[in-house]
Amino acid sequence: MTEPSPSEFRELVRGFFEQIPFNRQIGLEMRELDLEQLKISASFELRPELIGNIWKNILHGGVIATALDTVGGLTAMVAAYQRLGDIHWREKADRLSKLGTVDMRVDYLKPGRGEHFLCHGSILRTGNKLVVARMELVNDSDEMIATGTATYLY
């Protein structure tokens, strides 16, 4: 198998994201995939099964953390892929298949009110084995609900 072109790689990343069962469970859908700026975003709609506070109709904190971690991890995967450079495609795929969250901090800034949520991810640093990503979750009023910083091992 030859190295995918940028457009093929973009479709591989999108396909990988869409095949994660938990992403489908919470309704997380990819919106932006900018390979040059290393920025990724995904969105989801509020549904009854995602509510953590039934009296205030507020999004569950675990859903917030999941969205942040998923977008951060995917952003880290793209950054790691680019960092691996010219090594053989199979070796890159093997390394990326082991990517995992080492540490993640979530700051819940406001209650998760809204009908639609958008999560953005960007890279703070890419090293030989670790990637550090920054994530933000906003609601449909563009209010910052939560931020996250995570470290991923690859």
Short mmCIF file of N, CA, C and O in Angstrom, two decimals, residues 5-86:
data_model
loop_
_atom_site.label_atom_id
_atom_site.label_comp_id
_atom_site.label_asym_id
_atom_site.label_seq_id
_atom_site.Cartn_x
_atom_site.Cartn_y
_atom_site.Cartn_z
N SER A 5 -2.55 10.13 -0.46
CA SER A 5 -2.46 11.55 -0.78
C SER A 5 -3.14 12.33 0.34
O SER A 5 -3.88 11.75 1.15
N PRO A 6 -2.95 13.66 0.40
CA PRO A 6 -3.64 14.44 1.44
C PRO A 6 -5.16 14.25 1.43
O PRO A 6 -5.76 14.12 2.49
N SER A 7 -5.76 14.22 0.27
CA SER A 7 -7.22 14.04 0.22
C SER A 7 -7.61 12.63 0.66
O SER A 7 -8.62 12.44 1.35
N GLU A 8 -6.80 11.62 0.30
CA GLU A 8 -7.08 10.26 0.75
C GLU A 8 -6.90 10.16 2.26
O GLU A 8 -7.69 9.50 2.94
N PHE A 9 -5.86 10.81 2.79
CA PHE A 9 -5.63 10.78 4.23
C PHE A 9 -6.79 11.45 4.96
O PHE A 9 -7.26 10.96 5.99
N ARG A 10 -7.27 12.56 4.43
CA ARG A 10 -8.42 13.27 5.02
C ARG A 10 -9.62 12.32 5.11
O ARG A 10 -10.30 12.25 6.13
N GLU A 11 -9.86 11.57 4.04
CA GLU A 11 -10.99 10.63 4.04
C GLU A 11 -10.76 9.46 4.99
O GLU A 11 -11.70 8.97 5.61
N LEU A 12 -9.51 9.01 5.12
CA LEU A 12 -9.19 7.95 6.09
C LEU A 12 -9.47 8.43 7.52
O LEU A 12 -10.04 7.68 8.32
N VAL A 13 -9.06 9.65 7.82
CA VAL A 13 -9.29 10.20 9.16
C VAL A 13 -10.79 10.33 9.42
O VAL A 13 -11.29 9.93 10.48
N ARG A 14 -11.51 10.85 8.46
CA ARG A 14 -12.97 11.00 8.60
C ARG A 14 -13.63 9.63 8.80
O ARG A 14 -14.48 9.44 9.66
N GLY A 15 -13.21 8.64 8.02
CA GLY A 15 -13.75 7.30 8.14
C GLY A 15 -13.45 6.67 9.48
O GLY A 15 -14.31 6.03 10.10
N PHE A 16 -12.23 6.87 9.97
CA PHE A 16 -11.84 6.36 11.29
C PHE A 16 -12.73 6.97 12.36
O PHE A 16 -13.28 6.28 13.22
N PHE A 17 -12.91 8.28 12.30
CA PHE A 17 -13.73 9.00 13.28
C PHE A 17 -15.16 8.46 13.27
O PHE A 17 -15.74 8.21 14.33
N GLU A 18 -15.72 8.28 12.09
CA GLU A 18 -17.11 7.86 11.97
C GLU A 18 -17.33 6.41 12.40
O GLU A 18 -18.44 6.03 12.72
N GLN A 19 -16.27 5.60 12.42
CA GLN A 19 -16.42 4.20 12.79
C GLN A 19 -16.32 3.95 14.29
O GLN A 19 -16.59 2.83 14.74
N ILE A 20 -15.95 4.94 15.08
CA ILE A 20 -15.86 4.75 16.52
C ILE A 20 -17.28 4.68 17.07
O ILE A 20 -18.05 5.64 16.98
N PRO A 21 -17.66 3.53 17.64
CA PRO A 21 -19.05 3.35 18.10
C PRO A 21 -19.51 4.40 19.10
O PRO A 21 -20.65 4.86 19.04
N PHE A 22 -18.64 4.81 20.02
CA PHE A 22 -19.06 5.78 21.03
C PHE A 22 -19.34 7.15 20.41
O PHE A 22 -20.22 7.87 20.88
N ASN A 23 -18.62 7.51 19.36
CA ASN A 23 -18.92 8.76 18.66
C ASN A 23 -20.35 8.72 18.11
O ASN A 23 -21.09 9.70 18.22
N ARG A 24 -20.72 7.59 17.53
CA ARG A 24 -22.08 7.45 17.02
C ARG A 24 -23.09 7.47 18.16
O ARG A 24 -24.18 8.02 18.03
N GLN A 25 -22.73 6.87 19.30
CA GLN A 25 -23.63 6.80 20.46
C GLN A 25 -24.03 8.19 20.94
O GLN A 25 -25.19 8.43 21.26
N ILE A 26 -23.07 9.11 21.00
CA ILE A 26 -23.39 10.46 21.48
C ILE A 26 -23.74 11.41 20.33
O ILE A 26 -24.10 12.55 20.57
N GLY A 27 -23.64 10.93 19.10
CA GLY A 27 -24.00 11.75 17.95
C GLY A 27 -22.92 12.73 17.52
O GLY A 27 -23.20 13.73 16.86
N LEU A 28 -21.67 12.43 17.86
CA LEU A 28 -20.55 13.32 17.51
C LEU A 28 -20.25 13.20 16.02
O LEU A 28 -19.99 12.11 15.51
N GLU A 29 -20.28 14.32 15.32
CA GLU A 29 -20.03 14.36 13.87
C GLU A 29 -18.90 15.34 13.57
O GLU A 29 -18.88 16.45 14.07
N MET A 30 -17.97 14.90 12.71
CA MET A 30 -16.86 15.76 12.32
C MET A 30 -17.36 16.92 11.47
O MET A 30 -18.19 16.74 10.59
N ARG A 31 -16.83 18.10 11.75
CA ARG A 31 -17.19 19.30 10.99
C ARG A 31 -16.01 19.83 10.18
O ARG A 31 -16.12 20.05 9.00
N GLU A 32 -14.88 20.06 10.84
CA GLU A 32 -13.70 20.65 10.18
C GLU A 32 -12.53 19.70 10.33
O GLU A 32 -12.34 19.10 11.38
N LEU A 33 -11.76 19.57 9.27
CA LEU A 33 -10.53 18.78 9.30
C LEU A 33 -9.50 19.52 8.48
O LEU A 33 -9.41 19.37 7.27
N ASP A 34 -8.75 20.40 9.14
CA ASP A 34 -7.73 21.21 8.48
C ASP A 34 -6.37 20.58 8.75
O ASP A 34 -5.81 20.74 9.84
N LEU A 35 -5.85 19.86 7.77
CA LEU A 35 -4.58 19.15 7.93
C LEU A 35 -3.38 20.09 7.99
O LEU A 35 -2.37 19.77 8.59
N GLU A 36 -3.48 21.25 7.36
CA GLU A 36 -2.37 22.18 7.35
C GLU A 36 -2.25 22.94 8.67
O GLU A 36 -1.16 23.12 9.20
N GLN A 37 -3.36 23.39 9.22
CA GLN A 37 -3.36 24.14 10.48
C GLN A 37 -3.49 23.22 11.69
O GLN A 37 -3.42 23.68 12.83
N LEU A 38 -3.68 21.91 11.44
CA LEU A 38 -3.88 20.92 12.50
C LEU A 38 -5.02 21.34 13.42
O LEU A 38 -4.87 21.42 14.64
N LYS A 39 -6.17 21.61 12.82
CA LYS A 39 -7.36 21.98 13.58
C LYS A 39 -8.50 21.06 13.16
O LYS A 39 -8.73 20.84 11.97
N ILE A 40 -9.17 20.53 14.16
CA ILE A 40 -10.28 19.63 13.92
C ILE A 40 -11.44 20.07 14.79
O ILE A 40 -11.25 20.54 15.92
N SER A 41 -12.66 19.95 14.27
CA SER A 41 -13.83 20.23 15.09
C SER A 41 -14.90 19.18 14.82
O SER A 41 -14.95 18.56 13.76
N ALA A 42 -15.74 19.00 15.83
CA ALA A 42 -16.86 18.06 15.74
C ALA A 42 -18.02 18.66 16.53
O ALA A 42 -17.82 19.47 17.44
N SER A 43 -19.22 18.23 16.20
CA SER A 43 -20.40 18.77 16.87
C SER A 43 -21.37 17.65 17.25
O SER A 43 -21.27 16.53 16.74
N PHE A 44 -22.28 17.99 18.13
CA PHE A 44 -23.36 17.08 18.50
C PHE A 44 -24.53 17.88 19.02
O PHE A 44 -24.39 19.04 19.41
N GLU A 45 -25.69 17.25 19.00
CA GLU A 45 -26.93 17.86 19.46
C GLU A 45 -27.28 17.33 20.85
O GLU A 45 -26.99 16.17 21.15
N LEU A 46 -27.90 18.17 21.65
CA LEU A 46 -28.39 17.72 22.95
C LEU A 46 -29.53 16.74 22.72
O LEU A 46 -30.43 17.00 21.92
N ARG A 47 -29.45 15.61 23.40
CA ARG A 47 -30.52 14.60 23.37
C ARG A 47 -30.80 14.19 24.81
O ARG A 47 -29.93 14.33 25.67
N PRO A 48 -31.97 13.67 25.09
CA PRO A 48 -32.31 13.30 26.47
C PRO A 48 -31.30 12.38 27.14
O PRO A 48 -30.99 12.55 28.32
N GLU A 49 -30.73 11.45 26.40
CA GLU A 49 -29.78 10.51 27.01
C GLU A 49 -28.42 11.13 27.31
O GLU A 49 -27.58 10.49 27.94
N LEU A 50 -28.19 12.37 26.91
CA LEU A 50 -26.92 13.05 27.18
C LEU A 50 -27.02 14.02 28.35
O LEU A 50 -26.03 14.66 28.71
N ILE A 51 -28.18 14.12 28.95
CA ILE A 51 -28.41 15.07 30.04
C ILE A 51 -27.90 14.49 31.35
O ILE A 51 -28.15 13.33 31.68
N GLY A 52 -27.20 15.32 32.10
CA GLY A 52 -26.70 14.92 33.41
C GLY A 52 -27.52 15.52 34.55
O GLY A 52 -27.60 14.96 35.63
N ASN A 53 -28.12 16.68 34.31
CA ASN A 53 -28.98 17.32 35.31
C ASN A 53 -30.37 17.46 34.70
O ASN A 53 -30.60 18.36 33.88
N ILE A 54 -31.27 16.59 35.13
CA ILE A 54 -32.61 16.56 34.51
C ILE A 54 -33.47 17.75 34.90
O ILE A 54 -34.41 18.10 34.18
N TRP A 55 -33.17 18.41 36.03
CA TRP A 55 -33.96 19.55 36.45
C TRP A 55 -33.60 20.81 35.68
O TRP A 55 -34.44 21.67 35.46
N LYS A 56 -32.35 20.91 35.26
CA LYS A 56 -31.89 22.11 34.55
C LYS A 56 -31.62 21.85 33.07
O LYS A 56 -31.21 22.75 32.36
N ASN A 57 -31.80 20.58 32.62
CA ASN A 57 -31.58 20.21 31.22
C ASN A 57 -30.14 20.54 30.79
O ASN A 57 -29.90 21.18 29.76
N ILE A 58 -29.19 20.08 31.60
CA ILE A 58 -27.77 20.39 31.39
C ILE A 58 -27.03 19.14 30.94
O ILE A 58 -27.24 18.04 31.47
N LEU A 59 -26.16 19.32 29.99
CA LEU A 59 -25.33 18.25 29.43
C LEU A 59 -24.51 17.57 30.52
O LEU A 59 -23.98 18.24 31.42
N HIS A 60 -24.38 16.26 30.46
CA HIS A 60 -23.58 15.48 31.42
C HIS A 60 -22.09 15.81 31.24
O HIS A 60 -21.60 15.93 30.11
N GLY A 61 -21.39 15.96 32.35
CA GLY A 61 -19.96 16.27 32.30
C GLY A 61 -19.14 15.21 31.58
O GLY A 61 -18.12 15.52 30.95
N GLY A 62 -19.56 13.96 31.67
CA GLY A 62 -18.85 12.89 30.97
C GLY A 62 -18.96 13.01 29.46
O GLY A 62 -18.02 12.66 28.73
N VAL A 63 -20.07 13.51 28.98
CA VAL A 63 -20.23 13.74 27.54
C VAL A 63 -19.30 14.87 27.10
O VAL A 63 -18.67 14.79 26.04
N ILE A 64 -19.21 15.89 27.92
CA ILE A 64 -18.30 17.01 27.63
C ILE A 64 -16.87 16.50 27.54
O ILE A 64 -16.15 16.77 26.58
N ALA A 65 -16.45 15.72 28.55
CA ALA A 65 -15.08 15.18 28.56
C ALA A 65 -14.84 14.26 27.37
O ALA A 65 -13.76 14.29 26.77
N THR A 66 -15.84 13.47 27.01
CA THR A 66 -15.72 12.56 25.87
C THR A 66 -15.51 13.34 24.58
O THR A 66 -14.63 13.01 23.77
N ALA A 67 -16.30 14.38 24.37
CA ALA A 67 -16.16 15.19 23.15
C ALA A 67 -14.78 15.83 23.09
O ALA A 67 -14.11 15.80 22.05
N LEU A 68 -14.32 16.38 24.22
CA LEU A 68 -13.00 17.00 24.26
C LEU A 68 -11.90 15.98 23.96
O LEU A 68 -11.00 16.23 23.15
N ASP A 69 -11.96 14.83 24.60
CA ASP A 69 -10.94 13.80 24.42
C ASP A 69 -10.94 13.25 23.00
O ASP A 69 -9.88 13.03 22.42
N THR A 70 -12.11 13.05 22.44
CA THR A 70 -12.19 12.50 21.09
C THR A 70 -11.60 13.46 20.06
O THR A 70 -10.79 13.06 19.22
N VAL A 71 -11.96 14.71 20.15
CA VAL A 71 -11.43 15.71 19.21
C VAL A 71 -9.94 15.92 19.45
O VAL A 71 -9.15 16.00 18.50
N GLY A 72 -9.53 15.96 20.71
CA GLY A 72 -8.10 16.11 21.02
C GLY A 72 -7.30 14.93 20.50
O GLY A 72 -6.22 15.09 19.93
N GLY A 73 -7.82 13.73 20.70
CA GLY A 73 -7.12 12.52 20.24
C GLY A 73 -6.99 12.46 18.74
O GLY A 73 -5.95 12.07 18.20
N LEU A 74 -8.04 12.84 18.04
CA LEU A 74 -7.98 12.83 16.58
C LEU A 74 -7.01 13.89 16.08
O LEU A 74 -6.24 13.65 15.14
N THR A 75 -7.01 15.04 16.71
CA THR A 75 -6.06 16.10 16.35
C THR A 75 -4.64 15.62 16.60
O THR A 75 -3.74 15.83 15.78
N ALA A 76 -4.43 14.94 17.74
CA ALA A 76 -3.11 14.40 18.06
C ALA A 76 -2.68 13.34 17.04
O ALA A 76 -1.51 13.28 16.66
N MET A 77 -3.62 12.52 16.59
CA MET A 77 -3.31 11.48 15.62
C MET A 77 -2.81 12.11 14.30
O MET A 77 -1.81 11.66 13.73
N VAL A 78 -3.46 13.15 13.85
CA VAL A 78 -3.05 13.82 12.62
C VAL A 78 -1.67 14.46 12.81
O VAL A 78 -0.80 14.36 11.94
N ALA A 79 -1.44 15.09 13.96
CA ALA A 79 -0.14 15.71 14.24
C ALA A 79 0.96 14.66 14.30
O ALA A 79 2.06 14.86 13.75
N ALA A 80 0.68 13.52 14.93
CA ALA A 80 1.67 12.44 15.03
C ALA A 80 1.98 11.88 13.65
O ALA A 80 3.14 11.61 13.32
N TYR A 81 0.96 11.71 12.84
CA TYR A 81 1.13 11.21 11.47
C TYR A 81 2.11 12.11 10.71
O TYR A 81 3.04 11.64 10.06
N GLN A 82 1.88 13.40 10.82
CA GLN A 82 2.75 14.34 10.11
C GLN A 82 4.17 14.34 10.70
O GLN A 82 5.14 14.43 9.98
N ARG A 83 4.27 14.20 12.01
CA ARG A 83 5.57 14.19 12.67
C ARG A 83 6.40 12.97 12.28
O ARG A 83 7.63 13.03 12.20
N LEU A 84 5.73 11.85 12.02
CA LEU A 84 6.44 10.61 11.67
C LEU A 84 7.13 10.70 10.31
O LEU A 84 7.99 9.88 10.00
N GLY A 85 6.75 11.68 9.52
CA GLY A 85 7.47 11.98 8.28
C GLY A 85 7.51 10.86 7.26
O GLY A 85 6.48 10.33 6.87
N ASP A 86 8.72 10.51 6.86
CA ASP A 86 8.92 9.63 5.71
C ASP A 86 9.02 8.14 6.05
O ASP A 86 9.42 7.36 5.19
#
